[in-house]
């Protein structure tokens, strides 16, 4: 007799299949659940820097170090070489204009001066002799002129007398003709003597003028040589303090060699090296500030900007104090200067911090009002100073944000703040 065999619904194979499918579904669901939500990270608040957003005065500036220098410095170089014979003062002395500093000797210059003086004196003597000779020649020509004039007048008198007698038939033609010829001869001789005298006078004047000009040139050259010899005694060109004097008696100095410098005591300037990144923004007229140890602030203005960038990647800027000058500053002193690119103006201030390196200033972790968590918010930064960023969007006064580094946060979307 046939039996009905009961069919098994849940065999082992089916159970394993269902379990596998269920595991896959649960795995997918868990993955979707965990990845679709915000990733979180627990952090210790003691390791964070939390700053508050405030509204206050903002000024864009950069800190630079400036060196105090004299407002005016006069460099003293050797106009001619020589041996140091004498030092009149030591380095650091305060001098008046014209005070002697040191004396050099140069035998070649002194011999050249003596030779030029001899030449000038000899030329003056020769000019005087020539002038005397010319005067003697002129006197002779004047005498010749006087003789010619006198002979002409006698011949003229005889000619007029014979002319009257000849008209009256008192003398013959031959006698009359002799007086006519004598008169014409003396007339021509007188005119020639006058011409010679005139030309001689012009020539003598020209020779005198040329001699005077030659002597003047020789005297000018002599004066220059005397000045060169006088300049072997080095003197202070201005009132001020002598610095950088490094010479000893017996040393030889070449032409153009630096000897010392005079720092005028009329004021100070500050020279600073600025990074080439700011070369297009630093121009004459910019304002800078120096705050001393007593928190007193002094104002400076940029007067000069070097056009070229040095191999160090910086360019030099010269600044001068406006108004009051600090009383305690000294040459060579280093001052911490704030070089301003803008005037102070109200702004929303975000304290600077390490977060900027990871976010580029595009977002920041904002602390919730209950202080238990912090979440990302987008922000917009405009300008920056060494202390603050200028916020223009994304936060409000009183908001608290995390400004310390985000280096270990990765792609975390939310921070759970633990105390």
mmCIF file of C-alpha atoms in Angstrom:
data_model
loop_
_atom_site.group_PDB
_atom_site.id
_atom_site.type_symbol
_atom_site.label_atom_id
_atom_site.label_comp_id
_atom_site.label_asym_id
_atom_site.label_seq_id
_atom_site.Cartn_x
_atom_site.Cartn_y
_atom_site.Cartn_z
ATOM 1 C CA UNK A 1 0.000 0.000 0.000
ATOM 2 C CA UNK A 2 1.408 3.326 -1.027
ATOM 3 C CA UNK A 3 2.279 6.021 1.724
ATOM 4 C CA UNK A 4 2.130 9.749 1.296
ATOM 5 C CA UNK A 5 5.606 11.099 2.097
ATOM 6 C CA UNK A 6 5.485 14.506 3.848
ATOM 7 C CA UNK A 7 7.587 17.199 2.036
ATOM 8 C CA UNK A 8 10.179 19.020 4.195
ATOM 9 C CA UNK A 9 9.845 22.811 3.885
ATOM 10 C CA UNK A 10 12.991 23.987 5.837
ATOM 11 C CA UNK A 11 15.939 21.938 4.869
ATOM 12 C CA UNK A 12 19.517 22.800 5.804
ATOM 13 C CA UNK A 13 20.460 24.177 2.387
ATOM 14 C CA UNK A 14 17.559 26.550 2.356
ATOM 15 C CA UNK A 15 18.280 27.758 5.839
ATOM 16 C CA UNK A 16 21.885 28.532 4.955
ATOM 17 C CA UNK A 17 20.803 30.423 1.843
ATOM 18 C CA UNK A 18 18.321 32.516 3.778
ATOM 19 C CA UNK A 19 20.897 33.249 6.477
ATOM 20 C CA UNK A 20 23.468 34.362 3.880
ATOM 21 C CA UNK A 21 20.990 36.653 2.169
ATOM 22 C CA UNK A 22 19.934 38.116 5.479
ATOM 23 C CA UNK A 23 23.553 38.797 6.476
ATOM 24 C CA UNK A 24 24.227 40.579 3.205
ATOM 25 C CA UNK A 25 21.119 42.677 3.588
ATOM 26 C CA UNK A 26 22.061 43.585 7.156
ATOM 27 C CA UNK A 27 25.590 44.448 6.060
ATOM 28 C CA UNK A 28 24.352 46.698 3.276
ATOM 29 C CA UNK A 29 21.826 48.322 5.553
ATOM 30 C CA UNK A 30 24.439 48.940 8.232
ATOM 31 C CA UNK A 31 26.816 50.405 5.690
ATOM 32 C CA UNK A 32 24.104 52.703 4.375
ATOM 33 C CA UNK A 33 23.173 53.685 7.892
ATOM 34 C CA UNK A 34 26.681 54.523 9.022
ATOM 35 C CA UNK A 35 27.790 56.284 5.822
ATOM 36 C CA UNK A 36 24.631 58.314 5.277
ATOM 37 C CA UNK A 37 24.906 60.065 8.645
ATOM 38 C CA UNK A 38 27.485 62.601 9.808
ATOM 39 C CA UNK A 39 30.895 61.232 10.822
ATOM 40 C CA UNK A 40 31.717 62.167 14.396
ATOM 41 C CA UNK A 41 34.826 62.345 16.552
ATOM 42 C CA UNK A 42 35.180 62.687 20.297
ATOM 43 C CA UNK A 43 37.757 65.341 21.257
ATOM 44 C CA UNK A 44 39.048 66.672 24.567
ATOM 45 C CA UNK A 45 38.308 70.398 24.957
ATOM 46 C CA UNK A 46 41.529 70.851 26.934
ATOM 47 C CA UNK A 47 43.437 70.162 23.725
ATOM 48 C CA UNK A 48 41.445 72.699 21.717
ATOM 49 C CA UNK A 49 41.640 76.456 21.304
ATOM 50 C CA UNK A 50 38.163 77.929 21.334
ATOM 51 C CA UNK A 51 37.870 81.585 20.330
ATOM 52 C CA UNK A 52 34.994 84.005 20.333
ATOM 53 C CA UNK A 53 33.998 86.116 17.339
ATOM 54 C CA UNK A 54 34.023 89.808 18.262
ATOM 55 C CA UNK A 55 33.523 93.116 16.543
ATOM 56 C CA UNK A 56 36.411 95.573 16.917
ATOM 57 C CA UNK A 57 38.925 97.779 15.124
ATOM 58 C CA UNK A 58 40.842 96.011 12.348
ATOM 59 C CA UNK A 59 43.977 97.170 10.561
ATOM 60 C CA UNK A 60 45.850 95.228 7.916
ATOM 61 C CA UNK A 61 49.574 95.336 8.681
ATOM 62 C CA UNK A 62 52.734 93.243 8.695
ATOM 63 C CA UNK A 63 55.373 93.131 11.445
ATOM 64 C CA UNK A 64 58.897 94.014 10.325
ATOM 65 C CA UNK A 65 62.192 94.642 12.095
ATOM 66 C CA UNK A 66 63.819 97.999 11.444
ATOM 67 C CA UNK A 67 67.316 99.228 12.274
ATOM 68 C CA UNK A 68 67.805 102.781 13.561
ATOM 69 C CA UNK A 69 70.146 104.794 11.342
ATOM 70 C CA UNK A 70 71.196 108.470 11.199
ATOM 71 C CA UNK A 71 68.942 110.585 9.016
ATOM 72 C CA UNK A 72 71.995 111.868 7.120
ATOM 73 C CA UNK A 73 75.354 110.135 6.756
ATOM 74 C CA UNK A 74 78.342 111.690 4.951
ATOM 75 C CA UNK A 75 80.961 109.211 3.771
ATOM 76 C CA UNK A 76 84.592 110.355 3.821
ATOM 77 C CA UNK A 77 86.911 108.856 1.202
ATOM 78 C CA UNK A 78 90.516 109.652 0.316
ATOM 79 C CA UNK A 79 90.473 112.027 -2.667
ATOM 80 C CA UNK A 80 94.144 111.180 -3.171
ATOM 81 C CA UNK A 81 96.243 108.427 -1.694
ATOM 82 C CA UNK A 82 98.878 109.003 0.934
ATOM 83 C CA UNK A 83 100.483 107.934 4.172
ATOM 84 C CA UNK A 84 98.713 108.612 7.480
ATOM 85 C CA UNK A 85 100.926 111.100 9.305
ATOM 86 C CA UNK A 86 98.681 112.208 12.155
ATOM 87 C CA UNK A 87 95.314 111.454 13.786
ATOM 88 C CA UNK A 88 93.655 114.425 15.454
ATOM 89 C CA UNK A 89 90.576 112.652 16.919
ATOM 90 C CA UNK A 90 89.346 109.154 17.724
ATOM 91 C CA UNK A 91 86.289 107.275 16.515
ATOM 92 C CA UNK A 92 83.067 108.501 18.153
ATOM 93 C CA UNK A 93 84.179 112.124 18.519
ATOM 94 C CA UNK A 94 81.562 114.832 18.019
ATOM 95 C CA UNK A 95 82.888 117.325 15.465
ATOM 96 C CA UNK A 96 82.034 120.681 13.970
ATOM 97 C CA UNK A 97 82.253 121.310 10.244
ATOM 98 C CA UNK A 98 85.901 121.900 9.297
ATOM 99 C CA UNK A 99 87.445 120.184 12.324
ATOM 100 C CA UNK A 100 90.557 118.168 11.317
ATOM 101 C CA UNK A 101 90.311 114.380 11.529
ATOM 102 C CA UNK A 102 93.642 113.147 10.188
ATOM 103 C CA UNK A 103 96.506 114.221 7.933
ATOM 104 C CA UNK A 104 97.982 112.325 4.995
ATOM 105 C CA UNK A 105 101.259 112.968 3.208
ATOM 106 C CA UNK A 106 101.846 112.550 -0.539
ATOM 107 C CA UNK A 107 105.292 113.527 -1.859
ATOM 108 C CA UNK A 108 104.225 113.335 -5.501
ATOM 109 C CA UNK A 109 101.427 115.854 -4.963
ATOM 110 C CA UNK A 110 103.667 118.213 -3.025
ATOM 111 C CA UNK A 111 106.393 118.070 -5.703
ATOM 112 C CA UNK A 112 103.805 118.678 -8.424
ATOM 113 C CA UNK A 113 102.513 121.675 -6.467
ATOM 114 C CA UNK A 114 106.017 123.116 -6.117
ATOM 115 C CA UNK A 115 106.618 122.658 -9.860
ATOM 116 C CA UNK A 116 103.362 124.357 -10.782
ATOM 117 C CA UNK A 117 104.083 127.274 -8.466
ATOM 118 C CA UNK A 118 107.502 127.723 -10.098
ATOM 119 C CA UNK A 119 105.941 127.582 -13.566
ATOM 120 C CA UNK A 120 103.319 130.170 -12.688
ATOM 121 C CA UNK A 121 105.877 132.552 -11.182
ATOM 122 C CA UNK A 122 108.168 132.103 -14.199
ATOM 123 C CA UNK A 123 105.290 132.731 -16.608
ATOM 124 C CA UNK A 124 104.299 135.872 -14.717
ATOM 125 C CA UNK A 125 107.884 137.178 -14.949
ATOM 126 C CA UNK A 126 108.034 136.340 -18.662
ATOM 127 C CA UNK A 127 104.707 138.088 -19.239
ATOM 128 C CA UNK A 128 105.974 141.176 -17.439
ATOM 129 C CA UNK A 129 109.134 141.223 -19.583
ATOM 130 C CA UNK A 130 107.095 140.841 -22.775
ATOM 131 C CA UNK A 131 104.768 143.589 -21.636
ATOM 132 C CA UNK A 132 107.694 145.915 -20.935
ATOM 133 C CA UNK A 133 109.212 145.160 -24.345
ATOM 134 C CA UNK A 134 105.898 145.806 -26.035
ATOM 135 C CA UNK A 135 105.633 149.144 -24.253
ATOM 136 C CA UNK A 136 109.130 150.078 -25.485
ATOM 137 C CA UNK A 137 108.122 149.173 -29.035
ATOM 138 C CA UNK A 138 104.964 151.214 -28.647
ATOM 139 C CA UNK A 139 106.957 154.218 -27.392
ATOM 140 C CA UNK A 140 109.270 153.959 -30.427
ATOM 141 C CA UNK A 141 106.280 153.815 -32.744
ATOM 142 C CA UNK A 142 104.731 156.799 -30.978
ATOM 143 C CA UNK A 143 107.977 158.721 -31.499
ATOM 144 C CA UNK A 144 107.983 157.728 -35.163
ATOM 145 C CA UNK A 145 104.411 158.907 -35.413
ATOM 146 C CA UNK A 146 105.306 162.226 -33.803
ATOM 147 C CA UNK A 147 108.260 162.702 -36.192
ATOM 148 C CA UNK A 148 106.108 161.819 -39.196
ATOM 149 C CA UNK A 149 103.393 164.199 -38.072
ATOM 150 C CA UNK A 150 105.867 167.006 -37.541
ATOM 151 C CA UNK A 151 107.522 166.455 -40.956
ATOM 152 C CA UNK A 152 104.077 166.344 -42.561
ATOM 153 C CA UNK A 153 103.096 169.668 -41.040
ATOM 154 C CA UNK A 154 106.359 171.293 -42.236
ATOM 155 C CA UNK A 155 105.861 169.890 -45.728
ATOM 156 C CA UNK A 156 102.248 171.059 -45.701
ATOM 157 C CA UNK A 157 103.264 174.569 -44.670
ATOM 158 C CA UNK A 158 105.943 174.788 -47.430
ATOM 159 C CA UNK A 159 103.549 173.317 -49.961
ATOM 160 C CA UNK A 160 100.863 175.910 -49.206
ATOM 161 C CA UNK A 161 103.405 178.728 -49.282
ATOM 162 C CA UNK A 162 104.982 177.584 -52.595
ATOM 163 C CA UNK A 163 101.557 177.061 -54.049
ATOM 164 C CA UNK A 164 100.701 180.718 -53.363
ATOM 165 C CA UNK A 165 104.079 181.944 -54.672
ATOM 166 C CA UNK A 166 103.784 179.822 -57.794
ATOM 167 C CA UNK A 167 100.346 181.266 -58.468
ATOM 168 C CA UNK A 168 101.911 184.732 -58.227
ATOM 169 C CA UNK A 169 104.775 183.685 -60.581
ATOM 170 C CA UNK A 170 107.224 184.311 -57.722
ATOM 171 C CA UNK A 171 108.821 180.847 -58.059
ATOM 172 C CA UNK A 172 109.283 178.476 -60.892
ATOM 173 C CA UNK A 173 107.469 175.190 -61.608
ATOM 174 C CA UNK A 174 110.393 173.033 -60.589
ATOM 175 C CA UNK A 175 110.676 174.542 -57.147
ATOM 176 C CA UNK A 176 106.942 174.272 -56.695
ATOM 177 C CA UNK A 177 106.931 170.629 -57.818
ATOM 178 C CA UNK A 178 109.577 169.775 -55.213
ATOM 179 C CA UNK A 179 107.334 171.109 -52.440
ATOM 180 C CA UNK A 180 104.375 169.166 -53.857
ATOM 181 C CA UNK A 181 106.361 165.910 -53.925
ATOM 182 C CA UNK A 182 107.694 166.477 -50.423
ATOM 183 C CA UNK A 183 104.198 167.187 -49.144
ATOM 184 C CA UNK A 184 102.720 163.974 -50.702
ATOM 185 C CA UNK A 185 105.613 161.887 -49.356
ATOM 186 C CA UNK A 186 105.233 163.164 -45.826
ATOM 187 C CA UNK A 187 101.492 162.708 -46.035
ATOM 188 C CA UNK A 188 101.862 159.030 -46.995
ATOM 189 C CA UNK A 189 104.580 158.529 -44.385
ATOM 190 C CA UNK A 190 102.342 160.026 -41.700
ATOM 191 C CA UNK A 191 99.412 157.748 -42.729
ATOM 192 C CA UNK A 192 101.713 154.692 -42.673
ATOM 193 C CA UNK A 193 103.007 155.587 -39.212
ATOM 194 C CA UNK A 194 99.432 155.995 -37.943
ATOM 195 C CA UNK A 195 98.464 152.594 -39.388
ATOM 196 C CA UNK A 196 101.497 150.904 -37.837
ATOM 197 C CA UNK A 197 100.740 152.497 -34.470
ATOM 198 C CA UNK A 198 97.100 151.371 -34.624
ATOM 199 C CA UNK A 199 97.973 147.771 -35.526
ATOM 200 C CA UNK A 200 100.650 147.711 -32.859
ATOM 201 C CA UNK A 201 98.161 148.860 -30.262
ATOM 202 C CA UNK A 202 95.701 146.091 -31.222
ATOM 203 C CA UNK A 203 98.464 143.469 -31.263
ATOM 204 C CA UNK A 204 99.766 144.527 -27.857
ATOM 205 C CA UNK A 205 96.246 144.313 -26.403
ATOM 206 C CA UNK A 206 95.756 140.831 -27.871
ATOM 207 C CA UNK A 207 99.089 139.630 -26.518
ATOM 208 C CA UNK A 208 98.289 141.058 -23.085
ATOM 209 C CA UNK A 209 94.867 139.367 -23.098
ATOM 210 C CA UNK A 210 96.317 136.002 -24.158
ATOM 211 C CA UNK A 211 99.009 136.242 -21.502
ATOM 212 C CA UNK A 212 96.433 137.090 -18.853
ATOM 213 C CA UNK A 213 94.222 134.148 -19.883
ATOM 214 C CA UNK A 214 97.193 131.788 -19.828
ATOM 215 C CA UNK A 215 98.208 133.008 -16.393
ATOM 216 C CA UNK A 216 94.598 132.677 -15.184
ATOM 217 C CA UNK A 217 94.475 129.043 -16.388
ATOM 218 C CA UNK A 218 97.799 128.279 -14.751
ATOM 219 C CA UNK A 219 96.620 129.907 -11.515
ATOM 220 C CA UNK A 220 93.376 127.904 -11.647
ATOM 221 C CA UNK A 221 95.365 124.688 -12.047
ATOM 222 C CA UNK A 222 97.640 125.850 -9.247
ATOM 223 C CA UNK A 223 94.655 126.512 -6.983
ATOM 224 C CA UNK A 224 93.298 123.040 -7.700
ATOM 225 C CA UNK A 225 96.663 121.501 -6.872
ATOM 226 C CA UNK A 226 96.868 123.548 -3.663
ATOM 227 C CA UNK A 227 93.387 122.293 -2.765
ATOM 228 C CA UNK A 228 94.432 118.683 -3.414
ATOM 229 C CA UNK A 229 97.405 119.145 -1.112
ATOM 230 C CA UNK A 230 95.219 120.915 1.473
ATOM 231 C CA UNK A 231 92.720 118.023 1.237
ATOM 232 C CA UNK A 232 95.420 115.693 2.513
ATOM 233 C CA UNK A 233 94.280 117.062 5.873
ATOM 234 C CA UNK A 234 90.890 115.343 6.172
ATOM 235 C CA UNK A 235 88.272 117.574 7.804
ATOM 236 C CA UNK A 236 84.682 117.077 8.937
ATOM 237 C CA UNK A 237 82.349 118.032 6.056
ATOM 238 C CA UNK A 238 79.350 118.574 8.371
ATOM 239 C CA UNK A 239 78.513 118.795 12.059
ATOM 240 C CA UNK A 240 78.064 115.332 13.499
ATOM 241 C CA UNK A 241 79.553 112.284 15.140
ATOM 242 C CA UNK A 242 82.598 110.575 13.653
ATOM 243 C CA UNK A 243 82.107 106.836 13.105
ATOM 244 C CA UNK A 244 83.840 103.970 11.302
ATOM 245 C CA UNK A 245 87.283 105.597 11.627
ATOM 246 C CA UNK A 246 89.718 102.715 11.197
ATOM 247 C CA UNK A 247 93.150 104.196 10.424
ATOM 248 C CA UNK A 248 96.490 104.141 12.174
ATOM 249 C CA UNK A 249 99.529 106.388 11.829
ATOM 250 C CA UNK A 250 101.875 104.968 9.189
ATOM 251 C CA UNK A 251 99.177 103.257 7.127
ATOM 252 C CA UNK A 252 99.041 103.899 3.384
ATOM 253 C CA UNK A 253 95.656 104.787 1.927
ATOM 254 C CA UNK A 254 94.839 104.561 -1.778
ATOM 255 C CA UNK A 255 92.795 107.045 -3.771
ATOM 256 C CA UNK A 256 89.061 106.525 -3.181
ATOM 257 C CA UNK A 257 89.556 104.323 -0.121
ATOM 258 C CA UNK A 258 86.926 104.730 2.618
ATOM 259 C CA UNK A 259 88.332 106.459 5.697
ATOM 260 C CA UNK A 260 85.381 107.256 7.976
ATOM 261 C CA UNK A 261 81.889 108.698 8.043
ATOM 262 C CA UNK A 262 80.062 111.516 9.784
ATOM 263 C CA UNK A 263 76.557 110.858 11.147
ATOM 264 C CA UNK A 264 74.512 114.041 11.338
ATOM 265 C CA UNK A 265 72.839 114.551 14.704
ATOM 266 C CA UNK A 266 69.726 116.062 13.150
ATOM 267 C CA UNK A 267 67.557 112.954 13.537
ATOM 268 C CA UNK A 268 67.071 109.266 12.794
ATOM 269 C CA UNK A 269 65.512 107.083 10.158
ATOM 270 C CA UNK A 270 64.565 103.407 10.312
ATOM 271 C CA UNK A 271 65.585 100.950 7.589
ATOM 272 C CA UNK A 272 63.743 97.646 7.316
ATOM 273 C CA UNK A 273 63.894 94.620 5.035
ATOM 274 C CA UNK A 274 60.468 93.613 3.689
ATOM 275 C CA UNK A 275 59.665 90.290 2.005
ATOM 276 C CA UNK A 276 59.411 90.541 -1.784
ATOM 277 C CA UNK A 277 55.813 89.229 -1.561
ATOM 278 C CA UNK A 278 54.804 92.791 -0.615
ATOM 279 C CA UNK A 279 56.895 94.628 -3.234
ATOM 280 C CA UNK A 280 53.818 95.811 -5.158
ATOM 281 C CA UNK A 281 52.041 97.082 -2.038
ATOM 282 C CA UNK A 282 54.795 99.034 -0.279
ATOM 283 C CA UNK A 283 55.013 102.590 -1.611
ATOM 284 C CA UNK A 284 56.204 105.938 -0.196
ATOM 285 C CA UNK A 285 53.602 107.465 2.098
ATOM 286 C CA UNK A 286 52.522 104.281 3.883
ATOM 287 C CA UNK A 287 52.182 104.601 7.652
ATOM 288 C CA UNK A 288 54.017 102.484 10.221
ATOM 289 C CA UNK A 289 53.957 102.337 14.024
ATOM 290 C CA UNK A 290 56.470 101.604 16.772
ATOM 291 C CA UNK A 291 55.424 100.846 20.360
ATOM 292 C CA UNK A 292 58.100 101.137 23.050
ATOM 293 C CA UNK A 293 58.405 99.302 26.352
ATOM 294 C CA UNK A 294 55.988 101.679 28.058
ATOM 295 C CA UNK A 295 53.303 100.955 25.417
ATOM 296 C CA UNK A 296 53.683 104.420 23.915
ATOM 297 C CA UNK A 297 53.136 104.381 20.152
ATOM 298 C CA UNK A 298 55.100 106.495 17.671
ATOM 299 C CA UNK A 299 54.155 107.093 14.053
ATOM 300 C CA UNK A 300 56.459 106.689 11.063
ATOM 301 C CA UNK A 301 55.995 107.225 7.321
ATOM 302 C CA UNK A 302 57.672 105.394 4.440
ATOM 303 C CA UNK A 303 59.981 107.825 2.624
ATOM 304 C CA UNK A 304 61.962 105.589 0.270
ATOM 305 C CA UNK A 305 61.462 102.146 -1.264
ATOM 306 C CA UNK A 306 64.354 100.382 -2.984
ATOM 307 C CA UNK A 307 63.384 99.368 -6.503
ATOM 308 C CA UNK A 308 65.427 96.177 -6.624
ATOM 309 C CA UNK A 309 64.927 92.949 -4.669
ATOM 310 C CA UNK A 310 68.041 91.513 -3.019
ATOM 311 C CA UNK A 311 69.234 87.917 -3.278
ATOM 312 C CA UNK A 312 67.781 87.325 0.202
ATOM 313 C CA UNK A 313 64.282 87.799 -1.232
ATOM 314 C CA UNK A 314 63.757 91.152 0.498
ATOM 315 C CA UNK A 315 63.853 94.832 -0.416
ATOM 316 C CA UNK A 316 64.807 97.801 1.777
ATOM 317 C CA UNK A 317 62.409 100.480 3.023
ATOM 318 C CA UNK A 318 63.438 103.746 4.726
ATOM 319 C CA UNK A 319 61.024 105.312 7.218
ATOM 320 C CA UNK A 320 61.095 108.534 9.240
ATOM 321 C CA UNK A 321 59.326 109.447 12.468
ATOM 322 C CA UNK A 322 56.388 111.823 12.205
ATOM 323 C CA UNK A 323 56.119 114.221 15.113
ATOM 324 C CA UNK A 324 57.621 112.981 18.355
ATOM 325 C CA UNK A 325 60.736 110.798 18.200
ATOM 326 C CA UNK A 326 61.516 108.241 20.932
ATOM 327 C CA UNK A 327 64.164 109.701 23.227
ATOM 328 C CA UNK A 328 65.868 106.453 24.113
ATOM 329 C CA UNK A 329 66.609 105.077 20.634
ATOM 330 C CA UNK A 330 70.203 104.738 19.487
ATOM 331 C CA UNK A 331 71.977 104.097 16.203
ATOM 332 C CA UNK A 332 71.993 100.382 15.387
ATOM 333 C CA UNK A 333 69.037 99.585 17.635
ATOM 334 C CA UNK A 334 66.444 97.146 16.250
ATOM 335 C CA UNK A 335 62.790 98.228 16.461
ATOM 336 C CA UNK A 336 59.698 96.084 15.924
ATOM 337 C CA UNK A 337 57.590 98.029 13.421
ATOM 338 C CA UNK A 338 54.001 97.535 12.251
ATOM 339 C CA UNK A 339 53.767 98.499 8.571
ATOM 340 C CA UNK A 340 50.114 99.306 7.897
ATOM 341 C CA UNK A 341 48.368 98.725 4.569
ATOM 342 C CA UNK A 342 45.065 100.227 5.719
ATOM 343 C CA UNK A 343 43.550 102.533 8.321
ATOM 344 C CA UNK A 344 41.790 101.160 11.386
ATOM 345 C CA UNK A 345 38.112 100.388 10.739
ATOM 346 C CA UNK A 346 35.366 98.379 12.560
ATOM 347 C CA UNK A 347 35.216 94.732 11.479
ATOM 348 C CA UNK A 348 34.181 91.258 12.567
ATOM 349 C CA UNK A 349 37.318 89.675 14.024
ATOM 350 C CA UNK A 350 38.312 86.003 13.876
ATOM 351 C CA UNK A 351 41.488 85.213 15.866
ATOM 352 C CA UNK A 352 44.217 83.581 13.822
ATOM 353 C CA UNK A 353 44.962 79.892 14.403
ATOM 354 C CA UNK A 354 46.203 76.638 12.976
ATOM 355 C CA UNK A 355 42.818 75.744 11.445
ATOM 356 C CA UNK A 356 43.625 77.945 8.424
ATOM 357 C CA UNK A 357 46.262 75.518 7.129
ATOM 358 C CA UNK A 358 43.657 72.763 6.617
ATOM 359 C CA UNK A 359 40.636 74.856 5.622
ATOM 360 C CA UNK A 360 42.195 77.710 3.661
ATOM 361 C CA UNK A 361 39.781 79.982 5.505
ATOM 362 C CA UNK A 362 36.762 78.498 3.682
ATOM 363 C CA UNK A 363 35.148 76.781 6.678
ATOM 364 C CA UNK A 364 35.535 76.346 10.438
ATOM 365 C CA UNK A 365 34.139 74.278 13.317
ATOM 366 C CA UNK A 366 31.504 76.335 15.136
ATOM 367 C CA UNK A 367 30.726 75.358 18.738
ATOM 368 C CA UNK A 368 27.077 74.737 19.470
ATOM 369 C CA UNK A 369 25.391 76.917 22.054
ATOM 370 C CA UNK A 370 25.259 74.068 24.574
ATOM 371 C CA UNK A 371 29.044 73.626 24.171
ATOM 372 C CA UNK A 372 28.734 69.864 23.658
ATOM 373 C CA UNK A 373 29.560 69.644 19.981
ATOM 374 C CA UNK A 374 31.000 71.603 17.056
ATOM 375 C CA UNK A 375 30.010 71.409 13.400
ATOM 376 C CA UNK A 376 31.311 72.731 10.105
ATOM 377 C CA UNK A 377 30.133 76.084 8.809
ATOM 378 C CA UNK A 378 31.258 77.892 5.691
ATOM 379 C CA UNK A 379 32.921 81.271 6.217
ATOM 380 C CA UNK A 380 34.392 84.022 4.047
ATOM 381 C CA UNK A 381 37.592 85.845 5.030
ATOM 382 C CA UNK A 382 38.729 89.136 3.487
ATOM 383 C CA UNK A 383 41.952 90.637 4.881
ATOM 384 C CA UNK A 384 44.248 89.460 7.639
ATOM 385 C CA UNK A 385 46.707 90.806 10.169
ATOM 386 C CA UNK A 386 49.178 88.940 12.398
ATOM 387 C CA UNK A 387 46.444 88.625 15.070
ATOM 388 C CA UNK A 388 43.091 88.461 13.271
ATOM 389 C CA UNK A 389 41.221 87.582 10.110
ATOM 390 C CA UNK A 390 38.570 89.988 8.866
ATOM 391 C CA UNK A 391 35.306 88.022 8.559
ATOM 392 C CA UNK A 392 32.723 89.141 6.026
ATOM 393 C CA UNK A 393 30.343 86.161 6.053
ATOM 394 C CA UNK A 394 29.383 82.988 7.959
ATOM 395 C CA UNK A 395 29.553 83.974 11.644
ATOM 396 C CA UNK A 396 28.136 86.523 14.051
ATOM 397 C CA UNK A 397 29.548 88.347 17.105
ATOM 398 C CA UNK A 398 29.472 86.033 20.125
ATOM 399 C CA UNK A 399 29.865 82.828 18.107
ATOM 400 C CA UNK A 400 32.529 80.481 19.392
ATOM 401 C CA UNK A 401 34.768 78.560 17.021
ATOM 402 C CA UNK A 402 37.671 76.142 17.211
ATOM 403 C CA UNK A 403 40.788 77.879 15.904
ATOM 404 C CA UNK A 404 43.432 75.257 16.761
ATOM 405 C CA UNK A 405 44.798 72.859 14.136
ATOM 406 C CA UNK A 406 42.497 70.421 12.305
ATOM 407 C CA UNK A 407 45.370 68.235 11.149
ATOM 408 C CA UNK A 408 44.068 64.985 12.753
ATOM 409 C CA UNK A 409 40.375 65.430 11.905
ATOM 410 C CA UNK A 410 40.415 64.182 8.299
ATOM 411 C CA UNK A 411 36.885 64.290 6.860
ATOM 412 C CA UNK A 412 35.127 64.458 10.230
ATOM 413 C CA UNK A 413 31.910 66.438 9.962
ATOM 414 C CA UNK A 414 31.117 66.891 13.646
ATOM 415 C CA UNK A 415 33.134 67.050 16.851
ATOM 416 C CA UNK A 416 31.790 65.790 20.164
ATOM 417 C CA UNK A 417 33.356 67.940 22.853
ATOM 418 C CA UNK A 418 34.386 66.095 25.993
ATOM 419 C CA UNK A 419 35.629 67.772 29.159
#
